[in-house]
Short mmCIF file of C-alpha atoms in Angstrom, two decimals:
data_model
loop_
_atom_site.label_atom_id
_atom_site.label_comp_id
_atom_site.label_asym_id
_atom_site.label_seq_id
_atom_site.Cartn_x
_atom_site.Cartn_y
_atom_site.Cartn_z
CA MET A 1 0.29 -0.03 -0.29
CA ALA A 2 2.89 2.27 0.86
CA GLU A 3 4.50 1.67 -2.28
CA LYS A 4 1.02 2.69 -3.68
CA LEU A 5 1.23 5.46 -2.66
CA VAL A 6 4.81 6.94 -3.01
CA HIS A 7 4.34 5.56 -6.89
CA LYS A 8 1.11 7.53 -7.16
CA SER A 9 2.57 10.60 -5.43
CA TRP A 10 5.51 10.27 -7.88
CA ILE A 11 3.32 10.41 -10.90
CA ILE A 12 1.51 13.70 -9.37
CA GLN A 13 5.12 15.30 -9.42
CA TYR A 14 6.32 14.38 -12.39
CA ASN A 15 2.81 15.70 -14.23
CA LEU A 16 3.51 18.96 -12.16
CA HIS A 17 6.40 19.16 -13.48
CA SER A 18 5.97 18.47 -16.67
CA ILE A 19 2.80 21.01 -16.75
CA LEU A 20 5.26 23.98 -15.10
CA GLY A 21 7.98 22.56 -17.80
CA PHE A 22 5.40 22.88 -20.96
CA ILE A 23 4.42 27.02 -19.68
CA LEU A 24 7.62 27.51 -19.25
CA LEU A 25 8.53 26.86 -22.70
CA PHE A 26 5.55 28.70 -24.48
CA PHE A 27 6.56 31.47 -22.30
CA LEU A 28 10.29 31.34 -23.74
CA SER A 29 9.23 30.50 -27.34
CA VAL A 30 6.33 33.81 -27.20
CA SER A 31 9.32 35.61 -25.64
CA PHE A 32 11.85 34.86 -28.27
CA TYR A 33 9.05 35.74 -31.06
CA LEU A 34 8.12 39.07 -29.23
CA ILE A 35 12.09 40.25 -29.50
CA GLY A 36 12.21 38.76 -32.96
CA ASP A 37 15.56 38.84 -35.73
CA ASN A 38 18.34 41.02 -34.29
CA SER A 39 20.25 41.34 -37.50
CA ASP A 40 18.88 45.30 -37.76
CA GLY A 41 20.48 45.73 -34.30
CA VAL A 42 17.33 47.47 -33.37
CA SER A 43 15.66 44.32 -30.35
CA PHE A 44 16.35 46.89 -27.92
CA LEU A 45 14.05 49.42 -29.25
CA ALA A 46 10.58 49.52 -27.69
CA ASN A 47 7.92 47.15 -27.45
CA LYS A 48 6.12 47.26 -31.25
CA SER A 49 2.62 47.93 -29.47
CA THR A 50 3.78 50.94 -27.58
CA ARG A 51 6.63 51.59 -30.36
CA LYS A 52 5.20 55.17 -31.83
CA ASN A 53 6.49 58.52 -29.84
CA SER A 54 8.17 55.91 -27.81
CA SER A 55 11.69 56.08 -27.13
CA PRO A 56 14.48 53.09 -26.96
CA LYS A 57 14.06 50.76 -23.95
CA CYS A 58 18.25 51.06 -24.04
CA ASP A 59 19.50 54.66 -23.72
CA LEU A 60 21.60 55.14 -27.00
CA PHE A 61 22.86 58.80 -25.48
CA SER A 62 24.06 57.49 -22.41
CA GLY A 63 27.74 55.60 -22.70
CA SER A 64 31.09 56.01 -22.97
CA TRP A 65 33.91 55.89 -26.04
CA ILE A 66 35.93 53.21 -26.65
CA PHE A 67 38.59 52.83 -28.53
CA ASP A 68 38.39 50.17 -31.60
CA ASN A 69 40.53 50.02 -34.96
CA VAL A 70 39.14 46.74 -35.32
CA SER A 71 35.63 47.41 -36.74
CA TYR A 72 35.92 51.17 -37.46
CA PRO A 73 35.76 53.54 -38.98
CA LEU A 74 32.81 52.61 -41.21
CA TYR A 75 34.11 53.88 -44.30
CA LYS A 76 37.94 55.58 -45.14
CA GLU A 77 38.27 59.50 -45.80
CA GLN A 78 39.26 58.99 -49.90
CA GLN A 79 36.73 56.72 -51.10
CA CYS A 80 34.04 59.10 -50.05
CA SER A 81 34.27 60.61 -53.25
CA PHE A 82 31.40 63.48 -52.32
CA MET A 83 33.00 64.50 -49.57
CA PRO A 84 32.79 68.24 -48.62
CA ASP A 85 36.36 69.75 -47.91
CA ASP A 86 35.24 71.53 -44.84
CA PHE A 87 35.20 68.06 -42.89
CA ALA A 88 38.14 66.65 -45.21
CA CYS A 89 40.70 66.56 -42.39
CA HIS A 90 43.09 64.64 -43.54
CA LYS A 91 42.67 66.06 -47.14
CA PHE A 92 44.00 69.40 -45.69
CA GLY A 93 47.08 67.89 -43.54
CA ARG A 94 45.89 66.14 -40.43
CA LYS A 95 48.53 63.18 -40.00
CA ASP A 96 47.36 61.52 -36.65
CA SER A 97 43.90 59.15 -37.66
CA LYS A 98 43.07 58.10 -34.27
CA TYR A 99 39.76 59.94 -34.12
CA HIS A 100 38.60 57.73 -36.74
CA TYR A 101 38.65 54.71 -34.26
CA TRP A 102 36.39 55.76 -31.59
CA ARG A 103 33.32 54.20 -31.03
CA TRP A 104 30.63 54.96 -29.31
CA GLN A 105 28.98 52.15 -26.72
CA PRO A 106 26.04 52.98 -24.85
CA TYR A 107 26.54 51.78 -21.34
CA HIS A 108 23.19 48.63 -21.10
CA CYS A 109 23.49 47.88 -24.60
CA ASP A 110 25.32 47.43 -28.62
CA LEU A 111 24.06 50.72 -30.66
CA PRO A 112 23.55 48.33 -34.28
CA ARG A 113 26.14 49.21 -36.81
CA PHE A 114 25.40 51.22 -39.87
CA ASN A 115 23.44 48.86 -42.83
CA ALA A 116 23.56 50.90 -45.69
CA LYS A 117 21.73 48.65 -47.81
CA GLY A 118 18.88 47.48 -45.24
CA VAL A 119 18.17 51.21 -44.50
CA LEU A 120 17.80 51.43 -47.79
CA GLU A 121 15.19 48.92 -47.93
CA LYS A 122 13.41 50.61 -45.77
CA LEU A 123 13.42 53.95 -47.66
CA LYS A 124 12.73 52.55 -50.87
CA GLY A 125 10.52 55.16 -52.79
CA LYS A 126 10.86 57.61 -50.26
CA ARG A 127 12.84 61.09 -49.61
CA VAL A 128 14.75 61.90 -46.31
CA LEU A 129 15.39 65.50 -45.94
CA PHE A 130 18.06 67.09 -43.51
CA VAL A 131 17.30 70.72 -42.64
CA GLY A 132 19.89 73.36 -41.09
CA ASP A 133 23.18 74.77 -40.75
CA SER A 134 26.12 73.95 -41.38
CA LEU A 135 26.51 70.85 -38.39
CA ASN A 136 23.37 69.61 -40.09
CA LYS A 137 25.24 69.66 -43.29
CA ASN A 138 27.92 67.73 -41.29
CA GLN A 139 25.52 64.84 -40.53
CA TRP A 140 24.32 64.62 -43.65
CA ALA A 141 28.11 64.43 -45.45
CA SER A 142 28.31 61.41 -43.07
CA MET A 143 25.17 59.63 -44.07
CA VAL A 144 26.14 59.84 -48.21
CA CYS A 145 29.68 58.82 -46.98
CA LEU A 146 28.46 55.82 -45.31
CA ILE A 147 25.62 54.60 -47.69
CA GLU A 148 28.15 55.07 -50.91
CA SER A 149 30.34 53.00 -48.86
CA SER A 150 28.13 49.55 -49.35
CA GLY A 151 29.24 49.75 -53.11
CA ILE A 152 25.96 50.49 -54.42
CA PRO A 153 25.96 51.12 -57.95
CA SER A 154 24.84 54.03 -60.00
CA LEU A 155 25.31 57.02 -57.73
CA ASN A 156 25.34 60.35 -58.88
CA PRO A 157 27.42 63.47 -58.05
CA PRO A 158 24.72 65.38 -55.48
CA ILE A 159 22.93 68.35 -57.63
CA TRP A 160 22.89 71.71 -55.73
CA LYS A 161 20.06 74.04 -56.47
CA GLY A 162 19.83 77.10 -54.30
CA ASN A 163 19.31 76.19 -50.70
CA LEU A 164 18.63 72.60 -51.86
CA ILE A 165 21.64 69.34 -52.24
CA THR A 166 19.76 66.35 -53.32
CA PHE A 167 21.82 62.87 -53.28
CA GLU A 168 19.92 60.45 -55.54
CA VAL A 169 20.15 56.56 -55.11
CA LYS A 170 18.57 55.42 -57.99
CA GLU A 171 18.56 51.69 -57.57
CA TYR A 172 16.65 52.47 -54.92
CA ASN A 173 14.33 55.46 -56.01
CA ALA A 174 15.45 56.96 -53.13
CA THR A 175 17.00 60.63 -52.16
CA ILE A 176 18.99 61.42 -49.08
CA ASP A 177 18.95 65.41 -49.47
CA PHE A 178 19.90 68.82 -47.70
CA TYR A 179 17.97 72.23 -47.24
CA TRP A 180 20.00 75.17 -45.88
CA SER A 181 18.07 76.82 -43.22
CA PRO A 182 19.97 77.56 -40.91
CA LEU A 183 17.51 79.48 -38.05
CA LEU A 184 14.83 77.22 -39.97
CA VAL A 185 12.83 80.49 -40.69
CA GLU A 186 13.65 83.29 -42.98
CA SER A 187 16.85 85.57 -42.74
CA ASN A 188 19.32 88.05 -44.40
CA CYS A 189 21.85 84.23 -43.71
CA ASP A 190 19.73 82.43 -45.89
CA ASP A 191 22.30 82.17 -49.00
CA PRO A 192 24.25 78.88 -48.89
CA VAL A 193 26.93 80.22 -49.64
CA LYS A 194 26.95 84.35 -49.02
CA HIS A 195 26.17 84.28 -45.39
CA ARG A 196 28.53 85.21 -43.52
CA ILE A 197 26.80 88.23 -41.80
CA ARG A 198 27.21 89.46 -38.40
CA ASP A 199 24.20 91.57 -38.21
CA ARG A 200 21.89 88.87 -38.38
CA ILE A 201 18.45 89.90 -39.02
CA ILE A 202 15.56 87.18 -38.29
CA ARG A 203 11.81 87.37 -39.76
CA VAL A 204 11.16 85.15 -36.67
CA GLU A 205 7.60 84.53 -37.55
CA ALA A 206 8.04 83.79 -41.73
CA ILE A 207 8.83 79.83 -42.27
CA GLU A 208 7.00 79.55 -45.81
CA LYS A 209 9.77 80.71 -48.37
CA HIS A 210 12.13 77.28 -46.85
CA ALA A 211 9.53 75.16 -45.81
CA ARG A 212 7.58 74.70 -48.91
CA HIS A 213 10.89 72.35 -50.17
CA TRP A 214 10.18 70.01 -47.04
CA ILE A 215 6.15 69.39 -47.07
CA ASP A 216 6.99 66.36 -49.49
CA ALA A 217 9.79 64.76 -47.46
CA ASP A 218 9.28 61.20 -45.41
CA ILE A 219 12.28 61.46 -42.81
CA LEU A 220 13.18 65.25 -41.74
CA ILE A 221 16.11 66.07 -39.78
CA PHE A 222 15.71 69.48 -38.09
CA ASP A 223 18.68 71.39 -36.26
CA SER A 224 19.50 74.86 -35.10
CA PHE A 225 21.34 76.35 -32.51
CA THR A 226 24.52 77.46 -33.28
CA TRP A 227 23.27 80.64 -35.30
CA TRP A 228 20.93 81.96 -32.62
CA LEU A 229 24.24 82.35 -30.29
CA GLU A 230 25.08 85.65 -31.20
CA SER A 231 24.85 88.47 -28.29
CA HIS A 232 22.35 91.46 -30.27
CA MET A 233 20.02 89.94 -33.27
CA THR A 234 17.92 92.30 -35.22
CA LEU A 235 13.77 91.02 -34.83
CA GLN A 236 12.02 91.91 -38.08
CA TRP A 237 8.13 92.11 -39.25
CA GLY A 238 7.23 92.39 -42.53
CA SER A 239 8.88 91.22 -45.99
CA PHE A 240 12.82 92.32 -46.11
CA ASN A 241 11.70 94.42 -49.58
CA SER A 242 8.85 96.40 -47.63
CA SER A 243 9.25 100.21 -47.12
CA ASP A 244 6.57 99.37 -43.57
CA ALA A 245 8.53 96.42 -42.12
CA VAL A 246 9.08 96.59 -38.76
CA TYR A 247 12.90 96.01 -37.01
CA LYS A 248 13.90 95.44 -33.49
CA LYS A 249 17.84 94.86 -32.07
CA VAL A 250 16.91 92.38 -28.90
CA GLU A 251 19.26 90.22 -26.97
CA MET A 252 17.16 88.17 -25.60
CA LYS A 253 18.78 85.00 -26.89
CA LEU A 254 16.19 82.04 -25.39
CA ARG A 255 12.97 84.48 -26.23
CA ARG A 256 13.59 84.67 -29.93
CA TYR A 257 15.02 81.11 -30.06
CA GLU A 258 11.64 79.91 -28.87
CA MET A 259 9.67 82.33 -30.77
CA ALA A 260 11.47 81.07 -33.81
CA LEU A 261 10.85 77.48 -32.87
CA ARG A 262 7.18 78.69 -32.26
CA THR A 263 6.85 79.61 -36.17
CA TRP A 264 8.70 76.39 -36.92
CA SER A 265 6.38 73.79 -34.68
CA ASP A 266 3.04 75.86 -35.95
CA TRP A 267 3.91 74.97 -39.59
CA LEU A 268 4.70 71.20 -38.73
CA GLU A 269 1.75 71.12 -36.77
CA PHE A 270 -0.92 72.50 -39.80
CA GLN A 271 1.64 71.59 -42.39
CA ILE A 272 2.88 67.94 -42.09
CA GLU A 273 1.11 64.64 -43.39
CA ARG A 274 1.04 62.54 -39.68
CA LYS A 275 0.97 59.66 -40.84
CA ARG A 276 3.79 59.28 -43.42
CA THR A 277 6.04 62.19 -42.32
CA LYS A 278 8.90 61.07 -39.62
CA LEU A 279 9.94 63.82 -37.80
CA PHE A 280 13.75 63.97 -36.15
CA PHE A 281 15.32 67.61 -34.03
CA MET A 282 18.73 66.97 -33.29
CA SER A 283 19.87 68.62 -29.88
CA LEU A 284 22.87 71.02 -29.79
CA SER A 285 26.58 69.96 -31.33
CA SER A 286 28.62 70.65 -28.80
CA SER A 287 31.98 73.07 -29.58
CA HIS A 288 35.25 72.94 -27.61
CA LYS A 289 36.72 76.36 -28.12
CA ASN A 290 37.79 76.59 -24.40
CA GLY A 291 40.12 74.64 -23.16
CA THR A 292 39.70 76.02 -19.46
CA ASP A 293 36.74 73.31 -19.50
CA TRP A 294 39.35 70.54 -19.45
CA GLY A 295 42.34 71.74 -17.71
CA ARG A 296 44.14 73.00 -20.40
CA GLY A 297 45.06 76.94 -20.54
CA ASN A 298 42.89 79.57 -21.31
CA ASP A 299 44.24 80.06 -24.58
CA GLN A 300 44.23 76.51 -25.47
CA ASN A 301 40.94 74.79 -27.91
CA CYS A 302 40.70 71.40 -30.06
CA TYR A 303 43.85 72.21 -31.92
CA ASP A 304 46.30 69.48 -31.51
CA GLU A 305 43.89 67.51 -29.47
CA THR A 306 44.14 63.30 -30.28
CA GLU A 307 42.32 62.15 -27.63
CA PRO A 308 38.39 62.06 -25.91
CA ILE A 309 37.87 63.38 -22.38
CA SER A 310 37.49 60.81 -20.65
CA ARG A 311 35.56 62.82 -17.52
CA ARG A 312 32.05 61.21 -17.08
CA GLU A 313 29.67 63.44 -17.83
CA TYR A 314 31.67 66.20 -18.61
CA TRP A 315 29.96 69.18 -19.96
CA GLY A 316 31.57 72.05 -21.55
CA SER A 317 31.35 75.96 -20.82
CA GLU A 318 29.57 76.29 -24.15
CA SER A 319 26.77 74.14 -24.45
CA ASP A 320 23.57 75.63 -23.22
CA ARG A 321 21.10 73.69 -21.98
CA LYS A 322 18.59 76.23 -21.28
CA MET A 323 18.30 76.10 -25.20
CA MET A 324 18.16 72.54 -25.05
CA GLU A 325 15.39 72.56 -23.18
CA ILE A 326 13.38 75.10 -25.21
CA ALA A 327 14.12 73.10 -28.34
CA GLU A 328 13.26 69.46 -26.81
CA GLU A 329 9.82 71.27 -24.78
CA SER A 330 8.53 72.32 -28.54
CA VAL A 331 9.33 68.08 -29.61
CA ASN A 332 6.99 67.50 -26.60
CA GLY A 333 5.09 69.91 -27.87
CA LEU A 334 4.51 68.52 -31.11
CA LYS A 335 3.96 64.86 -29.75
CA ARG A 336 1.37 65.80 -27.34
CA LYS A 337 -0.08 67.02 -30.88
CA GLY A 338 -0.44 63.37 -32.53
CA LEU A 339 3.22 64.18 -34.23
CA ASP A 340 5.76 61.44 -35.19
CA ILE A 341 8.61 63.33 -33.90
CA GLN A 342 12.29 62.68 -31.52
CA TYR A 343 14.42 64.82 -30.14
CA LEU A 344 17.53 62.72 -30.51
CA ASN A 345 19.82 64.17 -27.22
CA ILE A 346 23.84 63.73 -29.15
CA THR A 347 24.91 66.44 -27.19
CA GLN A 348 26.62 64.15 -24.07
CA LEU A 349 28.49 61.98 -26.46
CA SER A 350 30.29 65.08 -28.58
CA GLU A 351 30.94 66.80 -25.41
CA TYR A 352 33.33 63.93 -24.91
CA ARG A 353 34.74 64.61 -28.48
CA LYS A 354 37.77 67.24 -28.07
CA ASP A 355 39.90 65.70 -30.95
CA GLY A 356 37.25 65.41 -33.41
CA HIS A 357 37.01 68.69 -34.94
CA PRO A 358 38.96 69.93 -37.99
CA SER A 359 41.14 72.60 -36.40
CA VAL A 360 43.22 74.20 -39.05
CA TYR A 361 42.62 71.00 -41.36
CA LYS A 362 39.92 72.11 -43.58
CA ARG A 363 39.44 74.44 -46.52
CA ASN A 364 39.45 77.95 -45.85
CA TRP A 365 37.20 79.79 -47.86
CA VAL A 366 39.06 82.84 -45.97
CA ALA A 367 41.89 83.41 -45.89
CA PRO A 368 43.79 83.03 -42.81
CA THR A 369 45.55 86.32 -42.01
CA LYS A 370 48.94 86.71 -41.07
CA GLU A 371 48.78 86.77 -37.38
CA GLN A 372 46.55 83.80 -37.75
CA LEU A 373 48.91 81.24 -39.83
CA LEU A 374 51.39 82.40 -36.97
CA ASN A 375 49.26 81.01 -34.44
CA PRO A 376 46.76 78.48 -35.83
CA ARG A 377 45.08 78.03 -32.48
CA LYS A 378 43.30 81.14 -33.67
CA TYR A 379 41.68 80.02 -36.69
CA SER A 380 40.72 76.58 -36.08
CA ASP A 381 37.47 75.01 -36.45
CA CYS A 382 36.29 73.83 -33.26
CA VAL A 383 32.52 73.63 -34.28
CA HIS A 384 31.91 71.05 -37.28
CA TRP A 385 33.39 67.72 -37.10
CA CYS A 386 35.89 65.30 -39.16
CA LEU A 387 34.61 62.30 -41.46
CA PRO A 388 34.95 59.94 -40.80
CA GLY A 389 33.79 61.13 -37.14
CA VAL A 390 31.16 62.34 -34.54
CA PRO A 391 28.55 62.56 -37.11
CA ASP A 392 29.04 58.66 -38.44
CA VAL A 393 27.37 58.01 -34.54
CA TRP A 394 24.51 60.46 -34.79
CA ASN A 395 23.73 58.54 -37.73
CA GLN A 396 24.04 54.92 -36.18
CA ILE A 397 21.52 56.32 -33.84
CA LEU A 398 19.28 58.00 -36.52
CA TYR A 399 19.57 54.41 -38.44
CA ALA A 400 18.07 52.72 -34.84
CA TYR A 401 15.30 55.01 -35.19
CA ILE A 402 14.33 54.66 -39.11
CA MET A 403 14.96 51.02 -38.38
CA ASP A 404 12.44 50.89 -35.53
CA SER A 405 9.71 53.04 -37.49
CA SER A 406 10.10 50.81 -40.82
CA ARG A 407 6.74 49.15 -40.69
CA GLU A 408 4.67 52.68 -39.95
CA LEU A 409 6.88 53.97 -43.12
CA ASN A 410 6.00 51.19 -45.41
CA ASP A 411 2.31 51.09 -44.44
#
């Protein structure tokens, strides 16, 4: 009798374990299904059911730079036939190449490697448009180089017409464009070549002249920070040719920036086709003009710097947090109104890279003076970025978001 009870007890335990095992196997199968294939490197993005207007589960913007001379750079400068002279640092004499080999490593996940053919499959028949200043052009040039490096045939040189540069990928019926509009709204700095004007005049409520060139884009990537940093600017109401236009010279850096972004966001709210168009706003790109920020002399800047800043959460004196808050709130306001927009906060990761700027190694559109030639630091470009370099990481992050949103883009 005792043996029968033991046997019966064993059978019950065995069946219970079998049921528990089946349940565990079921949940594991469901989990693997939900996670899916990581071939595009985007499994860490938000769950598909809550993906719209959400951010990645992993914070792509918090991490550190890791030296990696095995898998980086993603392309070589001399192999990018479309590289603008503004960012071709080796071509203009930079000897060190260590800045090529730094990989951005988020703390709790891996940043997906850019796959040009993969993203072009998602963008087939689409138009991607970068809108903003020369830093956005810097990112656009990086994107063009990343695409060319994939070996895709039949790439035509970019065509520049007015403020617009068009780069066509015929095989995929896709275009990767750039539109020069440094203040987003109309200004006397809108000429893509002759815009080096110190006394800036802004029509802070006028945007249609530029925006009509953006309306058919499927993906829009905006930036606008650097050109707003002047201490004084003139605001204008009325057209530039009008005799009764009203002018007001103001300081109020934050207020005038807020006014311009309100004009920008109002246009997007009423003009963008919400189900079709995906929007991004790039945060402030860090400059490194003040060496005292990282422990050098007050006459030092990015010139001759060859290593990133290693101090965690380093923040330079030239990065204006209040301006960034205004931009982020503008983006969040559009989210609340139902637009598909993301604020990509690339500032912190860029802060560390004092070594990544062209310095004197670029084409100078205005010849340096004798005084500058005697002291190269005085004309160093510590604002833009050498390529390959930091903007490639911006595009890797952008790539992760585009790939995550590919289902909506192709609906």
